[in-house]
Coordinates of C-alpha atoms and ligand atoms in Angstrom, one line a residue:
M1 CA 6.4 -5.0 24.0
V2 CA 6.3 -7.2 27.2
I3 CA 4.3 -10.3 27.4
A4 CA 2.9 -10.9 30.9
G5 CA 2.4 -14.6 31.6
A6 CA 4.0 -17.2 29.3
I7 CA 2.3 -20.1 27.7
S8 CA 1.3 -21.7 31.0
E9 CA 1.5 -25.5 30.3
N10 CA 4.9 -25.1 28.8
D11 CA 6.6 -22.9 31.4
G12 CA 10.2 -23.9 31.8
N13 CA 10.0 -26.5 29.1
P14 CA 11.2 -24.9 25.9
A15 CA 11.0 -28.2 24.0
K16 CA 7.3 -28.1 24.4
K17 CA 7.0 -24.6 22.9
H18 CA 4.2 -24.0 20.5
K19 CA 5.4 -24.0 16.9
V20 CA 4.0 -21.2 14.8
L21 CA 4.8 -20.8 11.1
V22 CA 4.4 -17.3 9.6
I23 CA 4.2 -17.1 5.9
G24 CA 5.7 -13.8 4.6
A25 CA 8.2 -11.4 6.2
G26 CA 6.5 -8.0 5.3
T27 CA 5.4 -5.6 8.0
C28 CA 2.5 -7.8 9.1
G29 CA 4.4 -11.1 9.2
L30 CA 7.4 -9.5 11.1
R31 CA 5.2 -7.9 13.7
A32 CA 3.2 -11.1 14.2
A33 CA 6.4 -13.1 14.6
E34 CA 7.8 -10.6 17.0
V35 CA 4.8 -10.8 19.3
L36 CA 4.8 -14.6 19.1
I37 CA 8.6 -14.8 19.8
Q38 CA 8.2 -12.5 22.8
A39 CA 5.4 -14.7 24.1
G40 CA 7.7 -17.8 24.0
C41 CA 6.6 -19.5 20.9
E42 CA 8.9 -21.3 18.5
V43 CA 8.5 -19.2 15.4
K44 CA 9.5 -19.9 11.8
V45 CA 9.1 -17.2 9.2
L46 CA 9.2 -18.3 5.6
E47 CA 9.7 -15.6 3.0
A48 CA 9.5 -16.0 -0.7
R49 CA 11.9 -13.2 -1.6
N50 CA 15.6 -12.8 -0.9
R51 CA 14.8 -9.9 1.5
V52 CA 12.3 -8.9 4.2
G53 CA 9.9 -6.0 3.9
G54 CA 7.5 -7.0 1.2
R55 CA 5.8 -3.9 -0.1
I56 CA 8.4 -1.8 1.8
A57 CA 11.6 -1.8 -0.3
T58 CA 14.3 0.8 -1.0
T59 CA 16.7 1.2 -3.9
T60 CA 19.9 3.2 -4.3
K61 CA 19.9 2.8 -8.1
L62 CA 19.8 6.6 -8.5
G63 CA 22.2 7.4 -5.7
L64 CA 20.4 8.2 -2.4
P65 CA 17.9 5.7 -1.1
L66 CA 14.4 5.8 -2.6
D67 CA 11.2 4.0 -1.5
L68 CA 9.8 1.7 -4.1
G69 CA 6.7 0.9 -2.0
A70 CA 5.4 2.8 1.0
N71 CA 6.8 6.2 1.6
W72 CA 4.3 8.0 3.8
I73 CA 3.2 7.5 7.4
H74 CA -0.5 8.2 7.0
G75 CA -1.8 10.0 10.1
N76 CA 0.5 10.7 13.0
V77 CA -2.1 10.4 15.8
G78 CA -2.1 7.0 17.5
N79 CA 0.0 5.5 14.8
P80 CA 2.4 2.7 16.0
I81 CA 4.8 3.4 13.1
I82 CA 5.7 6.8 14.5
A83 CA 7.4 5.4 17.6
I84 CA 9.5 3.0 15.4
A85 CA 10.4 5.8 13.0
E86 CA 11.4 8.0 15.9
K87 CA 13.6 5.2 17.3
A88 CA 15.1 4.8 13.8
G89 CA 16.0 8.5 13.8
S90 CA 13.8 9.1 10.7
S91 CA 13.4 12.5 9.1
Y92 CA 10.0 13.6 7.7
S93 CA 8.8 16.2 5.3
I94 CA 5.3 17.7 5.6
D95 CA 5.0 21.3 4.6
E96 CA 7.9 21.3 2.1
L97 CA 5.9 19.2 -0.3
D98 CA 2.6 21.1 0.0
D99 CA 3.4 24.1 -2.3
T100 CA 1.3 23.2 -5.3
I101 CA 0.8 24.5 -8.8
V102 CA -1.8 23.1 -11.3
F103 CA -1.4 23.0 -15.0
A104 CA -4.5 23.2 -17.2
P105 CA -5.0 20.6 -19.9
D106 CA -3.4 23.0 -22.5
G107 CA -0.3 23.2 -20.4
S108 CA -0.9 26.8 -19.2
L109 CA -0.6 27.4 -15.5
L110 CA -3.8 28.0 -13.5
P111 CA -3.7 31.1 -11.3
K112 CA -2.3 30.0 -7.9
R113 CA -5.5 30.8 -6.0
L114 CA -7.7 28.9 -8.5
G115 CA -5.3 25.9 -8.5
D116 CA -5.4 25.8 -4.7
E117 CA -9.1 26.0 -4.6
V118 CA -9.5 23.2 -7.1
V119 CA -7.2 20.9 -5.0
T120 CA -8.8 21.9 -1.7
K121 CA -12.3 21.2 -3.1
M122 CA -11.2 17.8 -4.3
W123 CA -10.0 16.8 -0.8
D124 CA -13.2 18.3 0.7
Y125 CA -15.4 16.1 -1.5
F126 CA -13.3 13.1 -0.6
D127 CA -13.6 13.8 3.2
E128 CA -17.3 14.6 2.9
G129 CA -17.9 11.4 0.8
I130 CA -16.2 9.3 3.5
T131 CA -18.4 10.8 6.2
Y132 CA -21.5 10.6 4.1
S133 CA -20.9 6.9 3.2
A134 CA -20.2 6.1 6.9
Q135 CA -23.4 7.6 8.0
N136 CA -25.6 6.4 5.1
M137 CA -24.3 3.0 4.2
E138 CA -27.7 1.3 4.6
T139 CA -29.4 3.7 2.2
I140 CA -26.8 4.3 -0.5
K141 CA -27.8 2.2 -3.5
P142 CA -25.3 -0.4 -4.7
N143 CA -23.2 0.1 -7.7
I144 CA -22.6 3.8 -7.2
S145 CA -19.1 4.9 -7.7
F146 CA -17.3 7.7 -5.8
M147 CA -17.0 9.5 -9.1
D148 CA -20.8 9.5 -9.4
Y149 CA -21.0 11.2 -6.1
Y150 CA -18.2 13.6 -7.0
E151 CA -19.9 14.5 -10.3
R152 CA -23.1 15.3 -8.4
K153 CA -21.2 17.6 -6.0
V154 CA -19.6 19.5 -8.9
A155 CA -22.9 19.8 -10.8
A156 CA -24.5 21.3 -7.6
E157 CA -21.9 24.0 -7.2
E158 CA -23.5 27.4 -7.9
G159 CA -21.7 30.2 -9.6
W160 CA -19.1 28.0 -11.4
G161 CA -18.6 28.4 -15.2
E162 CA -18.1 25.4 -17.4
E163 CA -14.3 25.7 -17.3
R164 CA -14.2 25.8 -13.5
K165 CA -16.4 22.6 -13.4
A166 CA -14.1 20.9 -15.9
Y167 CA -11.0 21.6 -13.8
Q168 CA -12.8 20.2 -10.7
L169 CA -13.7 17.0 -12.6
Q170 CA -10.3 16.6 -14.2
V171 CA -8.4 16.9 -10.9
A172 CA -10.6 14.1 -9.3
D173 CA -8.4 11.4 -10.9
L174 CA -5.6 12.2 -8.5
L175 CA -7.6 10.5 -5.8
G176 CA -7.1 7.3 -7.7
S177 CA -3.6 7.3 -6.3
I178 CA -5.1 7.0 -2.8
V179 CA -7.6 4.2 -3.7
A180 CA -5.2 2.6 -6.2
T181 CA -7.7 2.6 -9.1
E182 CA -9.7 5.0 -11.1
I183 CA -12.3 6.6 -8.8
R184 CA -15.0 5.6 -11.2
K185 CA -14.2 2.0 -10.0
Q186 CA -14.3 2.9 -6.2
D187 CA -17.5 1.9 -4.5
F188 CA -19.3 4.8 -2.9
R189 CA -21.2 2.8 -0.3
N190 CA -17.9 1.5 1.1
L191 CA -15.9 4.7 0.6
H192 CA -15.7 5.1 4.4
M193 CA -13.2 2.2 4.5
E194 CA -10.7 4.7 3.0
E195 CA -10.9 6.8 6.1
P196 CA -7.3 7.5 7.2
I197 CA -5.7 7.5 10.6
P198 CA -6.1 11.0 12.0
G199 CA -3.4 13.6 12.0
E200 CA -0.7 14.7 9.5
N201 CA 0.6 12.7 6.6
L202 CA 4.4 12.4 7.0
F203 CA 6.7 11.7 4.0
L204 CA 9.6 9.7 5.3
S205 CA 12.4 11.6 3.6
S206 CA 14.9 9.2 5.1
T207 CA 12.8 6.3 3.6
Y208 CA 11.2 3.3 5.3
G209 CA 14.5 1.5 5.1
P210 CA 15.7 2.1 8.7
V211 CA 12.1 1.6 10.0
M212 CA 12.0 -1.8 8.3
D213 CA 15.4 -2.7 9.8
L214 CA 14.0 -2.1 13.3
M215 CA 10.8 -4.0 12.5
A216 CA 12.8 -7.0 11.4
E217 CA 15.2 -6.9 14.4
T218 CA 13.6 -9.4 16.7
V219 CA 13.1 -12.0 13.9
L220 CA 16.7 -11.5 12.7
K221 CA 18.1 -12.0 16.2
E222 CA 16.2 -15.2 16.7
D223 CA 18.4 -18.1 15.6
G224 CA 17.1 -19.9 12.5
C225 CA 13.7 -18.1 12.7
L226 CA 13.8 -16.5 9.2
E227 CA 14.3 -18.4 6.0
L228 CA 14.5 -16.4 2.8
N229 CA 13.9 -17.6 -0.8
K230 CA 11.2 -20.0 0.5
P231 CA 8.0 -19.5 -1.5
V232 CA 5.3 -21.5 0.3
E233 CA 3.2 -23.5 -2.1
R234 CA 1.0 -25.7 0.0
V235 CA -0.3 -26.0 3.5
E236 CA -1.7 -29.3 4.5
T237 CA -3.5 -29.7 7.8
V238 CA -3.9 -33.2 9.2
Q239 CA -5.3 -34.8 12.4
T240 CA -2.8 -36.3 14.7
A241 CA -3.3 -39.7 16.5
D242 CA -4.1 -37.9 19.8
G243 CA -6.9 -35.8 18.2
G244 CA -4.9 -32.7 17.7
L245 CA -3.8 -31.3 14.4
V246 CA -0.6 -30.5 12.6
H247 CA 0.2 -28.3 9.6
N248 CA 2.7 -29.6 7.0
V249 CA 4.0 -26.7 5.0
Y250 CA 5.7 -27.2 1.6
T251 CA 7.9 -24.8 -0.2
K252 CA 8.8 -24.5 -3.9
D253 CA 12.3 -25.9 -3.3
G254 CA 10.9 -29.1 -2.0
H255 CA 11.4 -28.5 1.7
S256 CA 8.7 -29.1 4.3
Y257 CA 8.0 -27.8 7.8
T258 CA 5.5 -28.7 10.5
A259 CA 3.7 -26.3 12.8
D260 CA 0.9 -26.1 15.3
A261 CA -0.4 -22.9 13.9
I262 CA -0.1 -20.9 10.7
L263 CA -0.2 -17.2 10.2
C264 CA -0.5 -16.5 6.5
S265 CA 0.5 -12.9 5.7
I266 CA 0.8 -13.0 1.9
P267 CA -1.0 -10.2 0.1
L268 CA -4.7 -10.2 -0.7
G269 CA -3.8 -10.3 -4.4
S270 CA -1.9 -13.6 -3.8
L271 CA -4.8 -15.0 -1.9
K272 CA -7.1 -14.2 -4.8
Q273 CA -4.8 -16.1 -7.1
D274 CA -4.6 -19.1 -4.8
R275 CA -0.8 -18.7 -4.7
V276 CA -0.7 -20.9 -1.6
K277 CA -2.9 -24.0 -1.8
F278 CA -4.7 -25.2 1.4
D279 CA -5.6 -28.8 2.0
P280 CA -8.4 -29.0 3.1
P281 CA -9.4 -25.8 1.2
I282 CA -10.1 -22.7 3.2
P283 CA -13.8 -22.3 4.1
E284 CA -16.1 -20.9 1.4
R285 CA -17.0 -17.8 3.5
I286 CA -13.4 -16.7 3.5
R287 CA -12.9 -17.5 -0.1
Q288 CA -15.9 -15.4 -1.0
S289 CA -14.7 -12.4 1.1
I290 CA -11.3 -12.6 -0.5
K291 CA -13.1 -12.5 -3.9
H292 CA -15.3 -9.5 -2.9
L293 CA -12.5 -7.1 -1.9
G294 CA -10.5 -5.5 -4.6
Y295 CA -6.7 -5.3 -5.1
G296 CA -5.5 -2.1 -6.8
S297 CA -2.5 -0.8 -8.6
L298 CA -0.2 2.1 -7.7
E299 CA 3.2 2.5 -9.2
K300 CA 6.0 5.0 -8.7
T301 CA 8.4 6.4 -11.3
Y302 CA 11.4 8.4 -10.1
I303 CA 13.2 10.6 -12.7
T304 CA 16.4 12.2 -11.7
F305 CA 18.3 15.2 -13.4
P306 CA 21.7 16.7 -13.2
N307 CA 20.2 19.6 -11.2
A308 CA 16.8 20.5 -10.0
F309 CA 16.1 23.1 -12.6
W310 CA 12.5 23.7 -11.2
M311 CA 13.9 24.3 -7.7
D312 CA 13.0 27.9 -7.1
G313 CA 9.3 27.2 -7.7
P314 CA 6.7 25.0 -5.9
S315 CA 7.3 21.4 -4.9
Y316 CA 4.1 19.7 -6.0
F317 CA 2.9 19.7 -9.6
I318 CA -0.5 18.7 -10.8
F319 CA -1.1 18.3 -14.6
L320 CA -4.8 18.1 -15.4
A321 CA -5.9 15.4 -17.9
D322 CA -5.9 16.3 -21.5
P323 CA -9.4 15.4 -22.8
T324 CA -8.1 15.0 -26.3
A325 CA -5.5 12.3 -25.4
S326 CA -6.9 9.2 -23.7
D327 CA -3.5 8.2 -22.3
R328 CA -2.9 11.7 -20.7
K329 CA -4.7 11.2 -17.4
T330 CA -4.3 13.7 -14.6
M331 CA -0.8 13.3 -13.1
A332 CA 1.1 14.5 -10.1
A333 CA 4.8 14.9 -9.4
I334 CA 6.6 15.6 -6.1
S335 CA 9.9 17.3 -6.1
L336 CA 12.4 15.5 -3.9
A337 CA 14.7 18.5 -4.3
H338 CA 12.5 20.3 -1.8
I339 CA 13.0 17.9 1.1
A340 CA 15.5 18.9 3.7
A341 CA 19.2 18.0 3.4
P342 CA 20.7 15.5 3.5
H343 CA 17.9 13.6 1.8
N344 CA 17.1 16.1 -0.9
Q345 CA 17.9 15.1 -4.5
P346 CA 17.2 16.5 -8.0
T347 CA 14.5 13.9 -8.6
L348 CA 10.8 14.0 -9.4
L349 CA 8.4 11.3 -8.1
F350 CA 5.4 10.5 -10.3
Y351 CA 2.6 8.4 -9.0
T352 CA 0.4 6.4 -11.4
H353 CA -2.5 4.1 -10.8
G354 CA -5.0 2.0 -12.6
E355 CA -4.7 2.0 -16.4
T356 CA -1.7 4.3 -16.4
S357 CA 0.1 1.9 -14.1
K358 CA -0.7 -0.9 -16.4
H359 CA 0.7 1.1 -19.3
I360 CA 4.0 1.8 -17.5
T361 CA 4.5 -1.7 -16.2
S362 CA 3.7 -3.2 -19.6
I363 CA 6.6 -1.2 -21.0
L364 CA 8.8 -2.7 -18.3
Q365 CA 7.5 -6.2 -19.1
F366 CA 7.6 -6.2 -22.8
S367 CA 10.6 -4.0 -23.8
T368 CA 13.3 -6.1 -25.3
S369 CA 16.2 -4.1 -23.8
P370 CA 16.8 -1.6 -20.9
Q371 CA 17.4 1.1 -23.5
E372 CA 13.9 0.5 -25.0
S373 CA 12.1 0.7 -21.7
R374 CA 14.1 3.8 -20.7
Q375 CA 13.3 5.5 -24.0
K376 CA 9.6 4.6 -23.7
I377 CA 9.2 5.6 -20.1
L378 CA 11.0 8.9 -20.4
A379 CA 9.0 9.7 -23.5
F380 CA 5.8 9.0 -21.6
F381 CA 6.7 11.5 -18.9
Q382 CA 8.4 14.1 -21.1
P383 CA 5.1 16.1 -21.8
Y384 CA 4.8 16.7 -18.0
I385 CA 8.5 17.4 -17.5
S386 CA 8.5 19.9 -20.4
R387 CA 5.8 22.0 -18.6
L388 CA 7.8 22.5 -15.4
P389 CA 9.0 26.0 -14.5
K390 CA 12.3 27.0 -16.2
Y391 CA 12.3 24.0 -18.5
S392 CA 14.3 24.4 -21.6
A393 CA 15.0 21.7 -24.1
S394 CA 18.5 23.1 -24.7
N395 CA 19.4 23.1 -21.0
P396 CA 21.4 20.0 -20.1
D397 CA 20.0 20.2 -16.5
C398 CA 16.6 19.4 -18.1
I399 CA 17.7 16.1 -19.6
P400 CA 16.9 13.1 -17.3
R401 CA 20.0 11.4 -15.9
G402 CA 18.2 8.2 -14.9
Y403 CA 14.9 6.7 -13.7
V404 CA 13.5 4.0 -11.6
A405 CA 10.0 2.6 -12.3
T406 CA 8.3 0.2 -10.0
N407 CA 6.7 -3.0 -11.2
W408 CA 4.4 -4.3 -8.5
L409 CA 1.8 -5.3 -11.0
N410 CA 4.2 -7.9 -12.4
D411 CA 5.4 -9.0 -8.9
E412 CA 3.7 -12.3 -7.9
Y413 CA 4.9 -12.0 -4.3
A414 CA 3.1 -8.6 -4.1
G415 CA 0.0 -10.2 -5.4
N416 CA 0.4 -8.4 -8.7
G417 CA -0.7 -5.1 -7.4
S418 CA -0.3 -2.6 -4.6
Y419 CA -3.0 -2.8 -1.9
T420 CA -6.6 -3.6 -1.0
N421 CA -9.4 -1.4 -2.3
F422 CA -13.2 -1.5 -2.5
P423 CA -14.6 -1.9 -6.0
V424 CA -18.0 -0.8 -7.2
G425 CA -20.6 -3.5 -6.4
L426 CA -18.9 -4.5 -3.1
V427 CA -21.8 -5.1 -0.6
D428 CA -20.2 -5.0 2.8
G429 CA -16.5 -4.6 2.8
V430 CA -16.3 -4.3 6.6
E431 CA -17.9 -7.7 7.0
D432 CA -15.5 -9.2 4.4
V433 CA -12.4 -7.9 6.2
K434 CA -13.8 -9.3 9.5
V435 CA -14.5 -12.7 7.9
I436 CA -10.9 -13.0 6.6
E437 CA -9.3 -11.6 9.8
E438 CA -11.2 -14.1 12.0
G439 CA -9.5 -16.9 10.1
V440 CA -10.1 -20.6 10.8
K441 CA -9.7 -20.8 14.5
E442 CA -10.5 -24.5 14.8
R443 CA -7.6 -25.2 12.4
R444 CA -5.3 -22.6 14.0
L445 CA -5.0 -20.9 10.7
W446 CA -5.1 -17.1 10.3
F447 CA -4.8 -14.7 7.4
C448 CA -3.3 -11.3 8.1
G449 CA -1.9 -8.2 6.3
E450 CA -2.9 -4.8 5.3
H451 CA -6.2 -6.4 4.1
T452 CA -7.2 -7.5 7.6
A453 CA -6.3 -4.3 9.5
P454 CA -8.6 -2.3 11.7
L455 CA -10.7 0.1 9.6
L456 CA -8.5 3.1 10.0
G457 CA -5.4 1.3 9.0
L458 CA -6.6 -0.7 6.0
A459 CA -4.2 -0.8 3.0
S460 CA -1.4 0.9 4.9
V461 CA 1.9 -0.1 6.7
S462 CA 0.4 0.9 10.0
G463 CA -2.6 -1.3 9.4
A464 CA -0.4 -4.2 8.4
Y465 CA 1.5 -3.8 11.7
W466 CA -1.7 -3.8 13.7
A467 CA -3.0 -6.8 11.7
G468 CA 0.1 -8.8 12.6
E469 CA -0.3 -8.0 16.3
I470 CA -4.0 -9.0 16.2
A471 CA -3.4 -12.3 14.4
A472 CA -0.6 -13.1 16.8
K473 CA -2.9 -12.5 19.7
R474 CA -5.6 -14.7 18.2
C475 CA -3.1 -17.4 17.8
L476 CA -1.9 -17.0 21.4
G477 CA -5.5 -17.1 22.5
S478 CA -5.9 -20.5 20.8
F479 CA -3.0 -21.7 23.0
G480 CA -4.8 -20.5 26.1
I481 CA -3.2 -17.1 26.6
A482 CA -5.9 -14.5 27.2
E483 CA -5.7 -11.1 25.5
E484 CA -5.4 -9.5 29.0
E485 CA -2.2 -11.4 29.6
I486 CA -0.5 -9.9 26.6
V487 CA 0.8 -6.5 27.6
T488 CA 1.9 -4.3 24.8
A489 CA 4.2 -1.4 25.4
Ligands
FAD1 C1 3.7 1.7 -4.6 C2 3.1 1.5 -3.2 C3 3.1 2.7 -2.4 C4 2.6 2.6 -1.1 N1 2.6 3.7 -0.3 C5 2.2 3.6 1.0 C6 2.5 4.6 1.9 O1 3.0 5.7 1.5 N2 2.1 4.5 3.2 C7 1.5 3.3 3.6 O2 1.2 3.2 4.8 N3 1.3 2.3 2.8 C8 1.7 2.3 1.5 N4 1.6 1.3 0.7 C9 1.0 0.0 1.2 C10 1.9 -0.7 2.1 O3 3.2 -0.9 1.5 C11 1.3 -2.1 2.4 O4 0.0 -1.9 3.0 C12 2.1 -2.8 3.5 O5 3.5 -2.8 3.3 C13 1.7 -4.3 3.4 O6 2.3 -5.1 4.4 P1 2.0 -6.6 4.5 O7 2.8 -7.2 5.5 O8 0.5 -6.7 4.7 O9 2.3 -7.2 3.1 P2 3.7 -7.4 2.3 O10 4.6 -6.3 2.7 O11 3.4 -7.6 0.9 O12 4.2 -8.7 2.9 C14 3.9 -10.0 2.5 C15 5.1 -10.9 2.4 O13 4.7 -12.2 1.9 C16 5.7 -12.6 1.0 N5 5.1 -13.7 0.2 C17 4.2 -13.6 -0.8 N6 3.9 -14.8 -1.2 C18 4.6 -15.7 -0.5 C19 4.7 -17.1 -0.5 N7 4.0 -17.9 -1.3 N8 5.6 -17.7 0.4 C20 6.3 -17.0 1.3 N9 6.2 -15.6 1.3 C21 5.4 -15.0 0.4 C22 6.1 -11.4 0.2 O14 7.3 -11.5 -0.5 C23 6.1 -10.3 1.3 O15 7.4 -10.2 1.9 C24 2.1 1.3 -0.6 C25 2.2 0.2 -1.5 C26 2.7 0.3 -2.7 C27 2.8 -0.9 -3.6

């Protein structure tokens, strides 16, 4: 990115640079800081954790790196993350992970063609629902969930027997891992806010790690710009003697900082909990919009084995919900053994959302020893593992060697959840996002993150990146730099 035209009144006088403080060093905060640094601002980034990346994080606990948060680049058309991933030398998987089999609630395998039809139909309903809600927002009644719409679609299908309809209804819960809650809780009127960036979904087999390294590069190179382990607790805005204003920012460890402008990129879940206090308080319209939007839960559990005993079969497994067991929701697992070398590993990735996520993370929270949580988590997934092709209880390759389960729900710096969603009853989510994104210009205070992204990027890494860029431009605008003067490359 090249910034044409610097901050005019300060040209050649670095001491008079505008001081901007960015709260949070996730994708959004890092991108915002990068744009501001390149425009000549004096930028300070305060990050609560001992690392950058926020909801992008990798672990090597099971050997090769694994993403604990984001793993996919959603939509490769016009997506800014693609260029960074290319520069980072990333590897992707697309088709390798598409070969699906579906297990019926009784554990039997659905015929391949039927399984594929059920899954394709689920995606068709989702896409049609997005289009319908975009075109009919004004006339859709409030308090209708996406599941209500989905059920009507299934009921209207002609020529399907009861069993076929039941499969179609059971598979629907998988979409909860897109919207980070049960789809019965997803508002139908606002479903169009889930529209993805166009193009293919790419699974970053080399993980987001190298991508994040590049995203953090500018900030890390800037002397003294980034401070880790600095949870911000309070932002106080005061008038100066000359009629201007200054922000005093206080961190948990008792330090304070001053700035001319604030970009607050903490998660929506943290804003909802007032994790950073503002004095004077943030305007009521923004508080209300923060309240209206939802904040969902999505967790990942990786289970690794001595060898990928399922290897000769498909790569994507769907287990339909068992109606006789309330804790046996529809589940999906991806085989990381199928991704191309050198990133392949004998590991399964299970996604959980909503109540199932709460169940898994409560095990992590309340177990009294690592052995207890290991035993309980592996026991939870065992009924799924035992259905996989070539599973045999007596084969040592079928005994898990280790696991990693994420715990975003208990992570206060992730806002105790995963990303923004749109709960039943939400009236106008687009307006709420706009209200938060516009911030408090007169106070030079902006909120940004995946929750303030342009519509197609909401709740994603790409959206967080765009949101950082937009907030930085708003901030530069308040210093008198017009949008046209900021040239992005
Ligand atoms: C399990 C999971 C899977 C996901 N999968 C995908 C995916 O495949 N593809 C995709 O595009 N997106 C995915 N997402 C969403 C994606 O990770 C987020 O949308 C994106 O990373 C958010 O970036 P952000 O900068 O808005 O927020 P964050 O990355 O959360 O950054 C906010 C930063 O603020 C810091 N912070 C919080 N409170 C304070 C404080 N008081 N003081 C200072 N710092 C503070 C946090 O530590 C954090 O570093 C996933 C998320 C999860 C949880």
